[in-house]
Amino acid sequence: MNAVFQFEITGEGGGSWNAAIKDGTCQVAEGKHASPTVTLTMASDTWLGIVNKQVNPIQAFMGGKLKLTGNMMLAQKMQDLFL
């Protein structure tokens, strides 16, 4: 896999981070990547809920709490890769 996930977290404790996956490695950096494959935007409480497996990311998306731009199919693999 060769992809960049951009995370835009709003609210308290929020910020911008990206995870670049290439050749079986993952590098996480603070800030905005120049050309992300997919960008996920959500509030910090939604992000914490997803990470702690208290919020289903698909339901968050359908409910408007998680916004996606870019490769939506790749975003669906996020759970398998990171969570």
Tab-separated table of N, CA and C in Angstrom:
chain	number	residue	atom	x	y	z
A	1	MET	N	0.847	-1.179	0.000
A	1	MET	CA	0.000	0.000	0.000
A	1	MET	C	0.890	1.238	0.000
A	2	ASN	N	0.469	2.211	-0.753
A	2	ASN	CA	1.151	3.497	-0.807
A	2	ASN	C	0.063	4.563	-0.686
A	3	ALA	N	-0.103	5.116	0.520
A	3	ALA	CA	-1.203	6.052	0.760
A	3	ALA	C	-0.860	7.001	1.897
A	4	VAL	N	-1.547	8.132	1.912
A	4	VAL	CA	-1.397	9.100	3.002
A	4	VAL	C	-2.774	9.407	3.566
A	5	PHE	N	-2.942	9.160	4.857
A	5	PHE	CA	-4.159	9.507	5.591
A	5	PHE	C	-3.910	10.843	6.276
A	6	GLN	N	-4.757	11.822	5.998
A	6	GLN	CA	-4.682	13.122	6.657
A	6	GLN	C	-5.803	13.181	7.681
A	7	PHE	N	-5.474	13.535	8.914
A	7	PHE	CA	-6.457	13.645	9.983
A	7	PHE	C	-6.563	15.107	10.400
A	8	GLU	N	-7.751	15.662	10.256
A	8	GLU	CA	-8.049	17.028	10.691
A	8	GLU	C	-8.998	16.911	11.879
A	9	ILE	N	-8.466	17.146	13.064
A	9	ILE	CA	-9.240	16.990	14.290
A	9	ILE	C	-9.558	18.380	14.837
A	10	THR	N	-10.855	18.643	15.032
A	10	THR	CA	-11.285	19.955	15.505
A	10	THR	C	-11.625	19.890	16.991
A	11	GLY	N	-11.728	21.052	17.601
A	11	GLY	CA	-12.097	21.126	19.009
A	11	GLY	C	-10.891	21.010	19.933
A	12	GLU	N	-11.179	20.849	21.201
A	12	GLU	CA	-10.143	20.794	22.227
A	12	GLU	C	-9.180	19.638	21.966
A	13	GLY	N	-7.901	19.941	21.951
A	13	GLY	CA	-6.887	18.920	21.709
A	13	GLY	C	-6.721	18.555	20.248
A	14	GLY	N	-7.394	19.274	19.366
A	14	GLY	CA	-7.348	18.958	17.949
A	14	GLY	C	-6.082	19.428	17.276
A	15	GLY	N	-6.027	19.195	15.983
A	15	GLY	CA	-4.881	19.585	15.175
A	15	GLY	C	-4.864	18.799	13.885
A	16	SER	N	-3.756	18.893	13.189
A	16	SER	CA	-3.584	18.198	11.913
A	16	SER	C	-2.448	17.200	12.028
A	17	TRP	N	-2.702	15.984	11.583
A	17	TRP	CA	-1.687	14.936	11.556
A	17	TRP	C	-1.858	14.133	10.285
A	18	ASN	N	-0.783	13.495	9.849
A	18	ASN	CA	-0.891	12.614	8.695
A	18	ASN	C	-0.093	11.348	8.941
A	19	ALA	N	-0.560	10.274	8.329
A	19	ALA	CA	0.108	8.975	8.404
A	19	ALA	C	0.405	8.541	6.978
A	20	ALA	N	1.695	8.453	6.652
A	20	ALA	CA	2.125	8.041	5.315
A	20	ALA	C	2.526	6.566	5.363
A	21	ILE	N	1.845	5.770	4.557
A	21	ILE	CA	2.105	4.332	4.509
A	21	ILE	C	2.753	4.024	3.162
A	22	LYS	N	3.936	3.423	3.249
A	22	LYS	CA	4.660	3.091	2.023
A	22	LYS	C	5.611	1.931	2.294
A	23	ASP	N	5.595	0.956	1.417
A	23	ASP	CA	6.510	-0.184	1.495
A	23	ASP	C	6.483	-0.871	2.857
A	24	GLY	N	5.277	-1.027	3.422
A	24	GLY	CA	5.128	-1.740	4.682
A	24	GLY	C	5.495	-0.953	5.922
A	25	THR	N	5.749	0.340	5.784
A	25	THR	CA	6.059	1.177	6.945
A	25	THR	C	5.018	2.291	7.064
A	26	CYS	N	4.918	2.847	8.255
A	26	CYS	CA	3.993	3.951	8.510
A	26	CYS	C	4.738	5.037	9.260
A	27	GLN	N	4.725	6.234	8.706
A	27	GLN	CA	5.336	7.381	9.363
A	27	GLN	C	4.252	8.401	9.670
A	28	VAL	N	4.166	8.785	10.936
A	28	VAL	CA	3.169	9.755	11.383
A	28	VAL	C	3.866	11.086	11.623
A	29	ALA	N	3.252	12.152	11.128
A	29	ALA	CA	3.821	13.482	11.297
A	29	ALA	C	2.719	14.470	11.642
A	30	GLU	N	3.072	15.471	12.399
A	30	GLU	CA	2.124	16.545	12.701
A	30	GLU	C	2.100	17.501	11.522
A	31	GLY	N	0.918	18.025	11.223
A	31	GLY	CA	0.772	18.991	10.143
A	31	GLY	C	0.047	18.407	8.953
A	32	LYS	N	-0.063	19.239	7.927
A	32	LYS	CA	-0.789	18.854	6.718
A	32	LYS	C	0.187	18.322	5.672
A	33	HIS	N	-0.173	17.197	5.084
A	33	HIS	CA	0.616	16.612	4.002
A	33	HIS	C	0.270	17.339	2.705
A	34	ALA	N	1.228	17.457	1.817
A	34	ALA	CA	1.019	18.182	0.554
A	34	ALA	C	-0.014	17.512	-0.348
A	35	SER	N	-0.079	16.177	-0.330
A	35	SER	CA	-1.020	15.493	-1.226
A	35	SER	C	-1.556	14.216	-0.581
A	36	PRO	N	-2.470	14.368	0.388
A	36	PRO	CA	-3.035	13.180	1.035
A	36	PRO	C	-3.922	12.384	0.085
A	37	THR	N	-3.974	11.082	0.306
A	37	THR	CA	-4.843	10.204	-0.474
A	37	THR	C	-6.280	10.327	0.006
A	38	VAL	N	-6.440	10.467	1.321
A	38	VAL	CA	-7.755	10.629	1.920
A	38	VAL	C	-7.619	11.557	3.128
A	39	THR	N	-8.589	12.437	3.313
A	39	THR	CA	-8.611	13.343	4.465
A	39	THR	C	-9.855	13.054	5.285
A	40	LEU	N	-9.642	12.862	6.582
A	40	LEU	CA	-10.743	12.603	7.517
A	40	LEU	C	-10.823	13.788	8.473
A	41	THR	N	-11.991	14.416	8.545
A	41	THR	CA	-12.201	15.579	9.404
A	41	THR	C	-13.292	15.244	10.408
A	42	MET	N	-12.974	15.474	11.688
A	42	MET	CA	-13.944	15.173	12.750
A	42	MET	C	-13.545	15.923	14.014
A	43	ALA	N	-14.493	15.996	14.960
A	43	ALA	CA	-14.236	16.605	16.266
A	43	ALA	C	-13.391	15.656	17.106
A	44	SER	N	-12.689	16.223	18.064
A	44	SER	CA	-11.806	15.410	18.903
A	44	SER	C	-12.572	14.335	19.673
A	45	ASP	N	-13.802	14.628	20.113
A	45	ASP	CA	-14.552	13.607	20.846
A	45	ASP	C	-14.974	12.446	19.930
A	46	THR	N	-15.229	12.734	18.662
A	46	THR	CA	-15.533	11.667	17.707
A	46	THR	C	-14.294	10.811	17.473
A	47	TRP	N	-13.138	11.459	17.284
A	47	TRP	CA	-11.883	10.720	17.072
A	47	TRP	C	-11.586	9.809	18.271
A	48	LEU	N	-11.707	10.341	19.466
A	48	LEU	CA	-11.446	9.525	20.668
A	48	LEU	C	-12.432	8.367	20.763
A	49	GLY	N	-13.674	8.605	20.398
A	49	GLY	CA	-14.666	7.537	20.408
A	49	GLY	C	-14.329	6.439	19.409
A	50	ILE	N	-13.836	6.815	18.240
A	50	ILE	CA	-13.446	5.825	17.237
A	50	ILE	C	-12.239	5.030	17.723
A	51	VAL	N	-11.236	5.724	18.217
A	51	VAL	CA	-10.018	5.060	18.697
A	51	VAL	C	-10.318	4.114	19.855
A	52	ASN	N	-11.211	4.515	20.734
A	52	ASN	CA	-11.559	3.689	21.900
A	52	ASN	C	-12.662	2.676	21.604
A	53	LYS	N	-13.040	2.573	20.320
A	53	LYS	CA	-14.048	1.619	19.850
A	53	LYS	C	-15.414	1.816	20.506
A	54	GLN	N	-15.718	3.076	20.835
A	54	GLN	CA	-17.020	3.431	21.374
A	54	GLN	C	-17.912	4.049	20.295
A	55	VAL	N	-17.307	4.461	19.192
A	55	VAL	CA	-18.028	5.060	18.072
A	55	VAL	C	-17.671	4.282	16.812
A	56	ASN	N	-18.683	3.867	16.070
A	56	ASN	CA	-18.472	3.181	14.809
A	56	ASN	C	-18.168	4.229	13.738
A	57	PRO	N	-17.017	4.125	13.054
A	57	PRO	CA	-16.676	5.150	12.069
A	57	PRO	C	-17.692	5.279	10.929
A	58	ILE	N	-18.298	4.179	10.523
A	58	ILE	CA	-19.287	4.243	9.443
A	58	ILE	C	-20.518	4.997	9.909
A	59	GLN	N	-20.946	4.743	11.135
A	59	GLN	CA	-22.090	5.478	11.677
A	59	GLN	C	-21.749	6.950	11.868
A	60	ALA	N	-20.506	7.244	12.277
A	60	ALA	CA	-20.087	8.646	12.418
A	60	ALA	C	-20.148	9.348	11.068
A	61	PHE	N	-19.721	8.658	10.011
A	61	PHE	CA	-19.772	9.226	8.663
A	61	PHE	C	-21.222	9.449	8.231
A	62	MET	N	-22.045	8.437	8.406
A	62	MET	CA	-23.448	8.538	7.995
A	62	MET	C	-24.184	9.617	8.794
A	63	GLY	N	-23.771	9.846	10.040
A	63	GLY	CA	-24.403	10.854	10.876
A	63	GLY	C	-23.817	12.248	10.717
A	64	GLY	N	-22.835	12.392	9.815
A	64	GLY	CA	-22.245	13.704	9.561
A	64	GLY	C	-21.174	14.122	10.550
A	65	LYS	N	-20.768	13.239	11.443
A	65	LYS	CA	-19.738	13.584	12.425
A	65	LYS	C	-18.329	13.354	11.890
A	66	LEU	N	-18.230	12.616	10.805
A	66	LEU	CA	-16.949	12.336	10.150
A	66	LEU	C	-17.101	12.698	8.686
A	67	LYS	N	-16.235	13.578	8.200
A	67	LYS	CA	-16.279	13.992	6.805
A	67	LYS	C	-15.041	13.454	6.095
A	68	LEU	N	-15.246	12.993	4.870
A	68	LEU	CA	-14.161	12.413	4.075
A	68	LEU	C	-14.016	13.153	2.760
A	69	THR	N	-12.776	13.336	2.351
A	69	THR	CA	-12.484	13.777	0.991
A	69	THR	C	-11.377	12.881	0.475
A	70	GLY	N	-11.424	12.595	-0.786
A	70	GLY	CA	-10.413	11.730	-1.381
A	70	GLY	C	-10.933	10.313	-1.542
A	71	ASN	N	-10.058	9.357	-1.383
A	71	ASN	CA	-10.343	7.944	-1.644
A	71	ASN	C	-11.170	7.326	-0.515
A	72	MET	N	-12.483	7.243	-0.730
A	72	MET	CA	-13.390	6.721	0.294
A	72	MET	C	-13.154	5.239	0.559
A	73	MET	N	-12.807	4.474	-0.461
A	73	MET	CA	-12.554	3.043	-0.281
A	73	MET	C	-11.355	2.826	0.646
A	74	LEU	N	-10.353	3.663	0.524
A	74	LEU	CA	-9.190	3.575	1.396
A	74	LEU	C	-9.562	3.912	2.831
A	75	ALA	N	-10.430	4.882	2.997
A	75	ALA	CA	-10.867	5.274	4.338
A	75	ALA	C	-11.550	4.099	5.049
A	76	GLN	N	-12.242	3.252	4.294
A	76	GLN	CA	-12.898	2.106	4.896
A	76	GLN	C	-11.910	1.085	5.442
A	77	LYS	N	-10.674	1.127	4.977
A	77	LYS	CA	-9.640	0.207	5.455
A	77	LYS	C	-8.956	0.713	6.720
A	78	MET	N	-9.294	1.922	7.130
A	78	MET	CA	-8.637	2.531	8.278
A	78	MET	C	-8.728	1.658	9.521
A	79	GLN	N	-9.891	1.072	9.775
A	79	GLN	CA	-10.065	0.226	10.960
A	79	GLN	C	-9.091	-0.941	10.931
A	80	ASP	N	-8.926	-1.575	9.800
A	80	ASP	CA	-8.017	-2.713	9.696
A	80	ASP	C	-6.562	-2.292	9.876
A	81	LEU	N	-6.222	-1.087	9.446
A	81	LEU	CA	-4.839	-0.633	9.514
A	81	LEU	C	-4.449	-0.079	10.873
A	82	PHE	N	-5.313	0.722	11.471
A	82	PHE	CA	-4.928	1.480	12.657
A	82	PHE	C	-5.616	1.088	13.936
A	83	LEU	N	-6.812	0.524	13.865
A	83	LEU	CA	-7.582	0.330	15.089
A	83	LEU	C	-7.637	-1.113	15.525
